């Protein structure tokens, strides 16, 4: 066997925006996505002539576009990130397995890894989103949201109806919707939840104080974050293609405080993805990494002998104390009320409740990051555009190797055309040293690329939970959170453009 391992769980990234999904979880309503995995050389010697491909998946609804990746050299201890197009629209919600094959002239290695898939739907009669998991169904209803509606990025005639219809969201999210080629400029529509209701219906009802976690791994809040991501990406698609206006959270219940300002108001897949990622990090911070609020509610309520918990619910009111900025320890106060409904052997129902006001903060942090890229590139001289990035954690220690998912996005100043490529730290090709904390990537421009391009280097953390951890331990490790701060959500008003990491002039 070849000494290759996949240390981190394979993860999903969105096909249009390029952003990793919350905790890397796949979502059926997105249809086509990217399946990403880091392949690590666990031996003491370099490996050469590697071929890497997906052999099969455990569910027939997981359809992988066949591609064999070739790696000429992988040094000892180095990792290489590979990805495949995958269509999971026909897959069921749950835990599934993907079999990867790595081979060269000396042998062959099969690696089987678990992935998670959710299935989100919307009930227009109750204005409620539902997400299916193997352990039960999660419900989310937004009662009140902040919303940016003063400045619109699409220069289109406004529709008479200024509300986006949730009924259209999942139809628009499907990547059979001809947006997968990234030729459209998506217009971000932003909101932060202020007041929401969540529910959990375990399947089947359970005895005792604690239910299984969704997928026996992530907290409930990760699934809630997936719903927030879907809403905002879908809204950007609707805004770009129909010129519709603001989001209605529930019937007649949208709140738009004055002075809310979202960076990223420009139209592009990058802006749309970062705006969606901002709502994700805000929600993840509010509900705490250490212990999910639903779990704390279970901690504080004690069913009687013989009782089965048939449902749980929670109402939450959020107050943002700081600007929402990636990589910073911004604080959120959450006033929440949890309720557990049980049924005893005689069919008698009883409720147990717990309330608390909690202050939580974002724990997905960077102390700083540094981007190095040329100001001018001359393709006629066969010059490659090379980008390097260093990312320091809260203790000013460099992230290395497979610890991050790093994308470079280039947006043309005039046409809005978007190019993206991955940066890696594996000592391969243009990256000089493995695991030295310098993530490197390149692109070769051609004569059609003349002009000035904005540079955005987006780094996200990766779920590195060990497979031997208990569900409670694994749930405290969450990946897919943006760390680099090209965007901020402030509450003081003003103009807030998306902030690039630099720009480059292509001379042909």
CSV table of C-alpha atoms in Angstrom, one decimal:
chain,number,residue,atom,x,y,z
A,1,UNK,CA,0.0,0.0,0.0
A,2,UNK,CA,1.1,3.6,-0.6
A,3,UNK,CA,1.5,5.6,2.7
A,4,UNK,CA,-1.2,8.2,1.9
A,5,UNK,CA,-3.8,9.4,4.4
A,6,UNK,CA,-6.7,11.9,4.4
A,7,UNK,CA,-6.4,13.4,7.9
A,8,UNK,CA,-9.3,15.9,7.6
A,9,UNK,CA,-12.8,15.1,6.6
A,10,UNK,CA,-13.4,15.8,2.9
A,11,UNK,CA,-15.4,19.0,2.5
A,12,UNK,CA,-17.8,20.8,0.2
A,13,UNK,CA,-17.3,24.1,-1.5
A,14,UNK,CA,-19.9,26.1,-3.3
A,15,UNK,CA,-19.5,26.0,-7.1
A,16,UNK,CA,-20.4,29.6,-7.8
A,17,UNK,CA,-18.8,31.5,-4.9
A,18,UNK,CA,-15.9,29.1,-4.3
A,19,UNK,CA,-16.5,29.4,-0.6
A,20,UNK,CA,-16.3,26.3,1.6
A,21,UNK,CA,-19.7,25.4,3.1
A,22,UNK,CA,-20.2,25.7,6.9
A,23,UNK,CA,-18.2,22.8,8.4
A,24,UNK,CA,-17.8,21.5,4.9
A,25,UNK,CA,-21.2,19.9,4.8
A,26,UNK,CA,-22.9,19.1,1.5
A,27,UNK,CA,-26.4,20.4,0.7
A,28,UNK,CA,-28.7,18.8,-1.8
A,29,UNK,CA,-30.4,22.0,-2.9
A,30,UNK,CA,-27.1,23.3,-4.3
A,31,UNK,CA,-27.0,20.4,-6.7
A,32,UNK,CA,-23.5,20.6,-8.1
A,33,UNK,CA,-20.7,21.3,-5.7
A,34,UNK,CA,-17.0,20.7,-5.3
A,35,UNK,CA,-15.7,17.7,-3.3
A,36,UNK,CA,-12.3,18.6,-1.7
A,37,UNK,CA,-9.8,16.4,0.1
A,38,UNK,CA,-6.3,16.8,1.4
A,39,UNK,CA,-4.0,13.8,0.6
A,40,UNK,CA,-1.0,13.6,2.9
A,41,UNK,CA,2.2,11.6,2.6
A,42,UNK,CA,2.6,9.9,5.9
A,43,UNK,CA,5.9,8.2,5.1
A,44,UNK,CA,9.5,9.3,5.6
A,45,UNK,CA,10.2,9.3,1.9
A,46,UNK,CA,8.9,11.3,-1.1
A,47,UNK,CA,6.3,9.7,-3.3
A,48,UNK,CA,6.3,10.2,-7.1
A,49,UNK,CA,4.0,9.6,-10.0
A,50,UNK,CA,0.8,9.5,-8.0
A,51,UNK,CA,-2.7,9.2,-9.6
A,52,UNK,CA,-5.6,10.1,-7.5
A,53,UNK,CA,-9.3,9.5,-8.3
A,54,UNK,CA,-12.7,8.8,-6.7
A,55,UNK,CA,-13.6,5.2,-7.0
A,56,UNK,CA,-17.2,5.3,-5.7
A,57,UNK,CA,-19.7,6.7,-3.2
A,58,UNK,CA,-21.9,4.8,-0.8
A,59,UNK,CA,-25.1,6.4,-2.2
A,60,UNK,CA,-26.2,6.3,-5.9
A,61,UNK,CA,-27.4,9.9,-5.6
A,62,UNK,CA,-23.7,11.1,-5.2
A,63,UNK,CA,-22.5,11.5,-8.7
A,64,UNK,CA,-18.9,12.4,-9.1
A,65,UNK,CA,-17.5,13.6,-12.5
A,66,UNK,CA,-14.6,11.3,-13.2
A,67,UNK,CA,-11.2,13.0,-13.1
A,68,UNK,CA,-7.8,11.5,-12.3
A,69,UNK,CA,-5.4,14.0,-10.8
A,70,UNK,CA,-1.7,13.4,-11.3
A,71,UNK,CA,0.9,14.5,-8.7
A,72,UNK,CA,4.5,14.2,-9.9
A,73,UNK,CA,6.0,14.5,-6.5
A,74,UNK,CA,4.7,14.7,-2.9
A,75,UNK,CA,7.3,15.1,-0.2
A,76,UNK,CA,7.3,13.4,3.2
A,77,UNK,CA,4.8,15.1,5.5
A,78,UNK,CA,3.3,17.2,2.7
A,79,UNK,CA,-0.3,17.4,1.7
A,80,UNK,CA,-1.9,18.1,-1.7
A,81,UNK,CA,-5.5,19.4,-2.1
A,82,UNK,CA,-7.5,17.9,-4.9
A,83,UNK,CA,-11.2,18.4,-5.9
A,84,UNK,CA,-13.9,16.9,-8.1
A,85,UNK,CA,-17.2,18.2,-9.4
A,86,UNK,CA,-20.0,16.3,-7.7
A,87,UNK,CA,-23.8,16.4,-8.0
A,88,UNK,CA,-25.6,15.4,-4.8
A,89,UNK,CA,-29.1,16.7,-5.7
A,90,UNK,CA,-30.5,13.1,-5.7
A,91,UNK,CA,-28.7,12.1,-2.5
A,92,UNK,CA,-30.5,11.5,0.8
A,93,UNK,CA,-29.7,13.5,3.9
A,94,UNK,CA,-27.2,11.7,6.2
A,95,UNK,CA,-23.7,10.4,6.6
A,96,UNK,CA,-22.3,8.8,3.5
A,97,UNK,CA,-18.9,7.5,2.4
A,98,UNK,CA,-16.6,8.3,-0.5
A,99,UNK,CA,-13.8,5.9,-1.6
A,100,UNK,CA,-10.7,7.5,-3.0
A,101,UNK,CA,-7.9,5.6,-4.8
A,102,UNK,CA,-4.2,6.7,-4.8
A,103,UNK,CA,-1.8,4.7,-6.9
A,104,UNK,CA,1.6,4.7,-8.6
A,105,UNK,CA,4.0,2.0,-9.9
A,106,UNK,CA,4.8,0.8,-6.4
A,107,UNK,CA,1.3,0.1,-5.2
A,108,UNK,CA,-2.3,1.2,-4.5
A,109,UNK,CA,-4.1,2.7,-1.6
A,110,UNK,CA,-7.9,2.9,-1.0
A,111,UNK,CA,-9.1,5.5,1.5
A,112,UNK,CA,-12.7,5.6,2.6
A,113,UNK,CA,-13.9,8.8,4.2
A,114,UNK,CA,-17.2,10.0,5.6
A,115,UNK,CA,-19.1,13.1,4.3
A,116,UNK,CA,-22.3,14.7,5.6
A,117,UNK,CA,-25.3,15.8,3.5
A,118,UNK,CA,-28.2,17.9,4.5
A,119,UNK,CA,-31.5,18.4,2.7
A,120,UNK,CA,-33.1,21.9,3.2
A,121,UNK,CA,-36.7,22.8,2.2
A,122,UNK,CA,-39.0,25.7,2.8
A,123,UNK,CA,-42.7,25.6,4.0
A,124,UNK,CA,-44.4,28.8,2.7
A,125,UNK,CA,-47.4,28.2,4.9
A,126,UNK,CA,-45.4,28.8,8.1
A,127,UNK,CA,-42.4,30.7,6.6
A,128,UNK,CA,-40.1,28.0,8.0
A,129,UNK,CA,-37.0,26.3,6.7
A,130,UNK,CA,-36.4,22.6,7.4
A,131,UNK,CA,-33.2,20.7,7.3
A,132,UNK,CA,-33.2,16.9,7.4
A,133,UNK,CA,-30.5,15.0,9.2
A,134,UNK,CA,-30.5,11.2,10.1
A,135,UNK,CA,-31.3,12.0,13.8
A,136,UNK,CA,-34.2,14.3,13.1
A,137,UNK,CA,-35.4,17.5,11.5
A,138,UNK,CA,-34.3,21.0,12.3
A,139,UNK,CA,-36.7,23.9,11.8
A,140,UNK,CA,-35.7,27.6,11.5
A,141,UNK,CA,-38.0,30.6,11.3
A,142,UNK,CA,-36.6,34.1,11.0
A,143,UNK,CA,-38.8,36.6,12.9
A,144,UNK,CA,-36.6,39.6,12.6
A,145,UNK,CA,-33.5,40.4,10.7
A,146,UNK,CA,-31.2,43.4,10.0
A,147,UNK,CA,-31.0,44.2,6.3
A,148,UNK,CA,-29.1,46.4,4.0
A,149,UNK,CA,-31.5,48.0,1.5
A,150,UNK,CA,-30.2,51.5,1.0
A,151,UNK,CA,-27.6,50.7,-1.7
A,152,UNK,CA,-28.2,48.2,-4.5
A,153,UNK,CA,-25.4,46.9,-6.6
A,154,UNK,CA,-27.4,45.9,-9.7
A,155,UNK,CA,-28.1,48.7,-12.1
A,156,UNK,CA,-31.5,47.5,-13.1
A,157,UNK,CA,-35.0,48.8,-13.0
A,158,UNK,CA,-36.5,47.9,-9.7
A,159,UNK,CA,-39.4,45.5,-9.6
A,160,UNK,CA,-42.7,46.7,-8.2
A,161,UNK,CA,-42.6,43.9,-5.7
A,162,UNK,CA,-39.5,44.6,-3.5
A,163,UNK,CA,-39.6,41.3,-1.7
A,164,UNK,CA,-37.7,38.2,-2.6
A,165,UNK,CA,-39.9,35.2,-2.5
A,166,UNK,CA,-38.5,32.3,-0.5
A,167,UNK,CA,-40.5,29.9,-2.7
A,168,UNK,CA,-38.1,30.7,-5.6
A,169,UNK,CA,-34.9,30.3,-3.6
A,170,UNK,CA,-34.2,26.6,-4.0
A,171,UNK,CA,-35.2,26.6,-7.7
A,172,UNK,CA,-32.6,29.4,-8.2
A,173,UNK,CA,-30.0,27.6,-6.2
A,174,UNK,CA,-29.9,24.7,-8.5
A,175,UNK,CA,-26.8,24.8,-10.7
A,176,UNK,CA,-28.7,23.5,-13.6
A,177,UNK,CA,-29.7,27.2,-13.5
A,178,UNK,CA,-26.9,28.0,-15.9
A,179,UNK,CA,-24.9,30.0,-13.3
A,180,UNK,CA,-22.3,27.4,-12.8
A,181,UNK,CA,-20.0,29.0,-15.3
A,182,UNK,CA,-19.5,32.1,-13.1
A,183,UNK,CA,-20.3,34.5,-15.9
A,184,UNK,CA,-23.0,36.3,-13.9
A,185,UNK,CA,-22.2,39.1,-11.5
A,186,UNK,CA,-24.1,38.1,-8.3
A,187,UNK,CA,-25.5,41.0,-6.3
A,188,UNK,CA,-25.2,40.4,-2.5
A,189,UNK,CA,-28.3,40.9,-0.3
A,190,UNK,CA,-27.3,40.9,3.3
A,191,UNK,CA,-29.0,40.2,6.6
A,192,UNK,CA,-28.1,39.2,10.2
A,193,UNK,CA,-30.6,37.3,12.3
A,194,UNK,CA,-32.0,39.3,15.2
A,195,UNK,CA,-34.9,37.2,16.3
A,196,UNK,CA,-35.4,33.6,15.3
A,197,UNK,CA,-37.1,30.4,16.3
A,198,UNK,CA,-35.5,27.0,16.0
A,199,UNK,CA,-36.9,23.6,16.6
A,200,UNK,CA,-35.6,20.0,16.8
A,201,UNK,CA,-37.8,17.0,16.2
A,202,UNK,CA,-35.8,13.9,17.0
A,203,UNK,CA,-36.4,10.8,15.0
A,204,UNK,CA,-37.3,8.7,16.8
A,205,UNK,CA,-38.2,10.3,20.2
A,206,UNK,CA,-35.5,9.6,22.7
A,207,UNK,CA,-35.4,8.7,26.4
A,208,UNK,CA,-33.1,10.3,29.0
A,209,UNK,CA,-31.7,13.8,29.0
A,210,UNK,CA,-29.6,13.9,25.8
A,211,UNK,CA,-30.4,13.2,22.1
A,212,UNK,CA,-27.8,12.2,19.6
A,213,UNK,CA,-26.2,15.1,17.8
A,214,UNK,CA,-27.0,15.7,14.1
A,215,UNK,CA,-24.9,13.3,12.1
A,216,UNK,CA,-23.4,12.3,15.5
A,217,UNK,CA,-20.9,15.1,15.0
A,218,UNK,CA,-21.7,18.8,14.5
A,219,UNK,CA,-23.9,21.1,16.7
A,220,UNK,CA,-27.4,22.1,15.6
A,221,UNK,CA,-26.0,25.6,14.9
A,222,UNK,CA,-24.0,24.4,12.0
A,223,UNK,CA,-27.2,23.3,10.2
A,224,UNK,CA,-28.7,26.7,11.1
A,225,UNK,CA,-25.6,28.3,9.5
A,226,UNK,CA,-26.1,26.3,6.3
A,227,UNK,CA,-29.6,27.7,6.0
A,228,UNK,CA,-28.3,31.2,6.4
A,229,UNK,CA,-25.7,30.6,3.7
A,230,UNK,CA,-28.3,29.2,1.3
A,231,UNK,CA,-30.7,32.1,1.8
A,232,UNK,CA,-28.0,34.7,1.0
A,233,UNK,CA,-26.5,33.0,-2.0
A,234,UNK,CA,-30.0,32.3,-3.4
A,235,UNK,CA,-30.9,36.0,-2.8
A,236,UNK,CA,-27.8,37.1,-4.7
A,237,UNK,CA,-28.8,35.0,-7.7
A,238,UNK,CA,-32.4,36.4,-7.6
A,239,UNK,CA,-31.1,39.9,-7.2
A,240,UNK,CA,-28.7,39.5,-10.1
A,241,UNK,CA,-31.2,37.9,-12.5
A,242,UNK,CA,-34.5,39.4,-11.7
A,243,UNK,CA,-33.7,42.8,-10.1
A,244,UNK,CA,-35.9,42.0,-7.1
A,245,UNK,CA,-35.4,43.9,-3.9
A,246,UNK,CA,-35.1,43.1,-0.2
A,247,UNK,CA,-35.7,39.9,1.8
A,248,UNK,CA,-38.9,39.4,3.8
A,249,UNK,CA,-38.0,37.3,6.8
A,250,UNK,CA,-41.6,36.3,7.7
A,251,UNK,CA,-44.9,37.8,6.7
A,252,UNK,CA,-44.8,41.4,7.6
A,253,UNK,CA,-42.0,41.0,10.0
A,254,UNK,CA,-38.8,42.5,8.4
A,255,UNK,CA,-36.9,45.0,10.5
A,256,UNK,CA,-34.4,47.3,8.8
A,257,UNK,CA,-32.5,49.4,11.4
A,258,UNK,CA,-30.9,52.5,10.0
A,259,UNK,CA,-27.2,52.7,9.8
A,260,UNK,CA,-26.5,49.1,9.0
A,261,UNK,CA,-23.6,48.8,6.5
A,262,UNK,CA,-22.3,45.7,4.8
A,263,UNK,CA,-19.0,45.7,3.1
A,264,UNK,CA,-19.1,43.8,-0.2
A,265,UNK,CA,-21.8,45.8,-1.9
A,266,UNK,CA,-20.1,45.3,-5.3
A,267,UNK,CA,-21.6,42.7,-7.6
A,268,UNK,CA,-19.6,39.5,-7.9
A,269,UNK,CA,-19.6,35.8,-6.8
A,270,UNK,CA,-16.8,36.7,-4.4
A,271,UNK,CA,-18.9,39.5,-2.7
A,272,UNK,CA,-22.0,37.2,-2.6
A,273,UNK,CA,-19.9,34.4,-1.0
A,274,UNK,CA,-18.3,36.7,1.6
A,275,UNK,CA,-21.7,38.2,2.5
A,276,UNK,CA,-23.1,34.8,3.0
A,277,UNK,CA,-20.0,33.7,5.0
A,278,UNK,CA,-20.5,36.8,7.3
A,279,UNK,CA,-23.9,35.6,8.3
A,280,UNK,CA,-22.5,32.2,9.0
A,281,UNK,CA,-19.7,33.4,11.2
A,282,UNK,CA,-22.1,35.7,13.1
A,283,UNK,CA,-24.4,32.8,13.8
A,284,UNK,CA,-21.7,30.4,14.7
A,285,UNK,CA,-20.3,32.9,17.2
A,286,UNK,CA,-23.7,33.6,18.7
A,287,UNK,CA,-24.4,30.0,19.5
A,288,UNK,CA,-20.9,29.2,20.8
A,289,UNK,CA,-18.4,26.6,19.6
A,290,UNK,CA,-17.8,25.1,23.1
A,291,UNK,CA,-21.3,24.0,23.7
A,292,UNK,CA,-24.3,24.5,21.4
A,293,UNK,CA,-27.3,26.3,23.1
A,294,UNK,CA,-29.6,23.4,22.2
A,295,UNK,CA,-27.2,21.2,24.1
A,296,UNK,CA,-27.1,23.6,27.1
A,297,UNK,CA,-30.9,23.5,27.1
A,298,UNK,CA,-30.7,19.7,27.4
A,299,UNK,CA,-28.2,20.1,30.2
A,300,UNK,CA,-30.6,22.2,32.2
A,301,UNK,CA,-33.8,20.2,31.7
A,302,UNK,CA,-34.5,16.8,33.2
A,303,UNK,CA,-37.2,14.5,31.8
A,304,UNK,CA,-39.1,12.3,34.3
A,305,UNK,CA,-38.8,8.5,34.4
A,306,UNK,CA,-40.2,6.8,31.3
A,307,UNK,CA,-40.7,10.1,29.4
A,308,UNK,CA,-39.6,10.4,25.8
A,309,UNK,CA,-38.6,13.8,24.3
A,310,UNK,CA,-40.7,14.4,21.2
A,311,UNK,CA,-39.6,17.9,20.3
A,312,UNK,CA,-37.4,20.8,21.4
A,313,UNK,CA,-37.6,24.5,20.5
A,314,UNK,CA,-35.7,27.6,21.2
A,315,UNK,CA,-36.3,31.3,20.6
A,316,UNK,CA,-33.3,33.6,20.4
A,317,UNK,CA,-32.9,37.4,20.4
A,318,UNK,CA,-29.4,38.5,19.3
A,319,UNK,CA,-27.6,41.8,19.9
A,320,UNK,CA,-24.4,42.5,18.1
A,321,UNK,CA,-22.0,44.4,20.3
A,322,UNK,CA,-19.2,44.9,17.7
A,323,UNK,CA,-18.8,45.0,13.9
A,324,UNK,CA,-18.9,41.6,12.4
A,325,UNK,CA,-15.4,41.2,11.1
A,326,UNK,CA,-13.8,37.9,10.0
A,327,UNK,CA,-10.9,36.8,12.1
A,328,UNK,CA,-11.7,39.1,15.1
A,329,UNK,CA,-13.2,38.2,18.5
A,330,UNK,CA,-16.4,40.2,18.0
A,331,UNK,CA,-19.1,39.7,20.7
A,332,UNK,CA,-22.8,38.8,20.5
A,333,UNK,CA,-25.3,38.8,23.3
A,334,UNK,CA,-28.1,36.2,22.9
A,335,UNK,CA,-31.2,36.2,25.0
A,336,UNK,CA,-32.6,32.7,24.5
A,337,UNK,CA,-35.4,30.4,25.8
A,338,UNK,CA,-35.3,26.6,25.4
A,339,UNK,CA,-38.2,24.3,25.8
A,340,UNK,CA,-38.4,20.5,25.8
A,341,UNK,CA,-41.7,18.6,25.2
A,342,UNK,CA,-42.0,15.1,26.5
A,343,UNK,CA,-44.6,12.3,26.5
A,344,UNK,CA,-44.9,9.6,29.2
A,345,UNK,CA,-46.1,6.0,28.7
A,346,UNK,CA,-49.7,7.1,29.3
A,347,UNK,CA,-49.5,9.7,26.5
A,348,UNK,CA,-49.4,12.6,28.9
A,349,UNK,CA,-47.3,15.5,27.5
A,350,UNK,CA,-45.1,17.7,29.7
A,351,UNK,CA,-42.8,20.6,29.0
A,352,UNK,CA,-39.5,21.7,30.6
A,353,UNK,CA,-38.0,25.1,30.0
A,354,UNK,CA,-34.8,27.0,30.6
A,355,UNK,CA,-33.8,30.6,29.8
A,356,UNK,CA,-30.5,32.5,29.9
A,357,UNK,CA,-28.8,35.6,28.6
A,358,UNK,CA,-25.4,34.7,27.2
A,359,UNK,CA,-22.5,36.7,25.8
A,360,UNK,CA,-20.4,34.8,23.2
A,361,UNK,CA,-17.6,35.7,20.9
A,362,UNK,CA,-16.1,34.6,17.6
A,363,UNK,CA,-13.2,32.2,18.3
A,364,UNK,CA,-12.2,31.7,14.6
A,365,UNK,CA,-9.3,34.2,14.7
A,366,UNK,CA,-6.4,35.6,12.9
A,367,UNK,CA,-3.9,38.0,14.4
A,368,UNK,CA,-2.8,39.1,10.9
A,369,UNK,CA,-2.2,37.9,7.4
A,370,UNK,CA,0.3,38.9,4.6
A,371,UNK,CA,-0.3,38.7,0.9
A,372,UNK,CA,2.6,39.0,-1.7
A,373,UNK,CA,1.8,39.4,-5.4
A,374,UNK,CA,3.3,41.4,-8.3
A,375,UNK,CA,1.8,44.7,-9.3
A,376,UNK,CA,2.3,44.1,-13.1
A,377,UNK,CA,2.3,40.8,-15.1
A,378,UNK,CA,3.4,40.6,-18.7
A,379,UNK,CA,2.1,37.4,-20.3
A,380,UNK,CA,3.9,38.0,-23.5
A,381,UNK,CA,7.1,37.5,-21.5
A,382,UNK,CA,5.7,34.1,-20.3
A,383,UNK,CA,5.4,35.6,-16.8
A,384,UNK,CA,3.2,33.7,-14.3
A,385,UNK,CA,1.1,35.6,-11.8
A,386,UNK,CA,2.2,34.1,-8.5
A,387,UNK,CA,0.5,34.8,-5.2
A,388,UNK,CA,1.8,34.0,-1.7
A,389,UNK,CA,0.0,34.2,1.6
A,390,UNK,CA,0.9,33.8,5.3
A,391,UNK,CA,-1.8,33.5,7.9
A,392,UNK,CA,-1.2,33.9,11.6
A,393,UNK,CA,-3.5,32.5,14.3
A,394,UNK,CA,-4.5,34.5,17.4
A,395,UNK,CA,-1.2,33.6,19.1
A,396,UNK,CA,0.7,34.8,16.0
A,397,UNK,CA,1.6,31.2,15.0
A,398,UNK,CA,1.6,30.4,11.3
A,399,UNK,CA,-1.1,28.1,9.9
A,400,UNK,CA,0.6,25.4,7.8
A,401,UNK,CA,-0.2,22.8,5.2
A,402,UNK,CA,-3.6,21.2,5.3
A,403,UNK,CA,-4.8,23.5,8.2
A,404,UNK,CA,-6.4,26.0,5.7
A,405,UNK,CA,-8.4,26.1,2.5
A,406,UNK,CA,-7.1,29.2,0.6
A,407,UNK,CA,-8.5,30.6,-2.6
A,408,UNK,CA,-7.3,33.5,-4.6
A,409,UNK,CA,-10.1,35.4,-6.5
A,410,UNK,CA,-9.3,37.9,-9.3
A,411,UNK,CA,-12.0,40.3,-10.4
A,412,UNK,CA,-11.5,42.4,-13.6
A,413,UNK,CA,-12.1,46.1,-12.9
A,414,UNK,CA,-14.1,46.7,-16.0
A,415,UNK,CA,-15.8,43.5,-17.0
A,416,UNK,CA,-16.3,42.0,-13.5
A,417,UNK,CA,-15.0,38.6,-14.8
A,418,UNK,CA,-13.8,36.4,-12.0
A,419,UNK,CA,-10.9,33.9,-12.0
A,420,UNK,CA,-10.1,31.8,-9.0
A,421,UNK,CA,-7.3,29.3,-8.0
A,422,UNK,CA,-6.1,27.5,-4.9
A,423,UNK,CA,-3.1,28.3,-2.8
A,424,UNK,CA,-1.2,25.4,-1.2
A,425,UNK,CA,1.7,24.9,1.2
A,426,UNK,CA,3.1,21.6,0.1
A,427,UNK,CA,6.5,22.3,-1.5
A,428,UNK,CA,5.2,21.3,-4.9
A,429,UNK,CA,5.9,23.2,-8.1
A,430,UNK,CA,5.9,26.9,-7.4
A,431,UNK,CA,5.6,26.5,-3.6
A,432,UNK,CA,9.2,26.3,-2.5
A,433,UNK,CA,9.0,24.7,0.9
A,434,UNK,CA,6.4,22.3,2.4
A,435,UNK,CA,4.6,23.3,5.6
A,436,UNK,CA,6.5,26.5,6.1
A,437,UNK,CA,3.3,28.6,6.4
A,438,UNK,CA,3.6,30.2,2.9
A,439,UNK,CA,0.6,29.2,0.8
A,440,UNK,CA,1.3,29.7,-2.9
A,441,UNK,CA,-0.7,29.6,-6.1
A,442,UNK,CA,-0.3,30.8,-9.7
A,443,UNK,CA,-2.3,31.7,-12.8
A,444,UNK,CA,-1.1,32.4,-16.4
A,445,UNK,CA,-3.0,35.3,-18.0
A,446,UNK,CA,-3.5,35.5,-21.8
A,447,UNK,CA,-4.1,38.3,-24.2
A,448,UNK,CA,-7.8,38.5,-23.5
A,449,UNK,CA,-7.0,39.3,-19.8
A,450,UNK,CA,-5.6,42.8,-20.4
A,451,UNK,CA,-6.4,45.3,-17.7
A,452,UNK,CA,-6.4,45.8,-14.0
A,453,UNK,CA,-7.6,43.0,-11.7
A,454,UNK,CA,-8.5,43.2,-7.9
A,455,UNK,CA,-7.0,40.5,-5.8
A,456,UNK,CA,-8.8,38.8,-2.9
A,457,UNK,CA,-7.1,35.9,-1.0
A,458,UNK,CA,-9.7,34.2,1.2
A,459,UNK,CA,-8.6,31.7,3.9
A,460,UNK,CA,-11.0,29.4,5.7
A,461,UNK,CA,-10.2,27.0,8.5
A,462,UNK,CA,-10.7,23.2,8.1
A,463,UNK,CA,-12.5,20.8,10.4
A,464,UNK,CA,-9.6,18.7,11.8
A,465,UNK,CA,-11.6,16.6,14.2
A,466,UNK,CA,-10.0,13.2,14.8
A,467,UNK,CA,-12.2,10.2,13.8
A,468,UNK,CA,-11.6,8.7,17.2
A,469,UNK,CA,-13.1,11.7,19.1
A,470,UNK,CA,-16.5,11.3,20.8
A,471,UNK,CA,-19.4,13.2,19.1
A,472,UNK,CA,-19.3,15.8,21.9
A,473,UNK,CA,-15.6,16.4,21.3
A,474,UNK,CA,-15.8,16.5,17.5
A,475,UNK,CA,-18.7,18.9,17.6
A,476,UNK,CA,-16.5,21.6,19.3
A,477,UNK,CA,-14.3,21.7,16.1
A,478,UNK,CA,-15.9,23.6,13.3
A,479,UNK,CA,-14.4,24.4,9.9
A,480,UNK,CA,-15.3,26.4,6.9
A,481,UNK,CA,-15.2,29.8,8.7
A,482,UNK,CA,-13.6,32.7,6.8
A,483,UNK,CA,-10.6,34.2,8.6
A,484,UNK,CA,-9.4,36.9,6.2
A,485,UNK,CA,-11.0,40.2,6.6
A,486,UNK,CA,-12.0,41.6,3.2
A,487,UNK,CA,-15.4,42.4,4.5
A,488,UNK,CA,-17.0,43.9,7.7
A,489,UNK,CA,-20.6,44.5,8.8
A,490,UNK,CA,-20.8,47.7,10.8
A,491,UNK,CA,-23.8,49.4,12.4
A,492,UNK,CA,-22.7,53.0,11.9
A,493,UNK,CA,-23.7,53.6,8.3
A,494,UNK,CA,-21.6,54.9,5.5
A,495,UNK,CA,-20.2,53.5,2.3
A,496,UNK,CA,-18.5,50.1,2.7
A,497,UNK,CA,-16.8,48.6,-0.4
A,498,UNK,CA,-15.4,45.1,-0.5
A,499,UNK,CA,-11.7,45.6,0.4
A,500,UNK,CA,-9.2,43.8,-1.9
A,501,UNK,CA,-5.8,42.5,-0.8
A,502,UNK,CA,-4.2,44.2,-3.8
A,503,UNK,CA,-4.4,44.6,-7.5
A,504,UNK,CA,-2.4,43.6,-10.6
A,505,UNK,CA,-2.1,45.2,-14.1
A,506,UNK,CA,-2.0,42.7,-16.9
A,507,UNK,CA,0.0,44.1,-19.8
A,508,UNK,CA,-0.3,42.2,-23.2
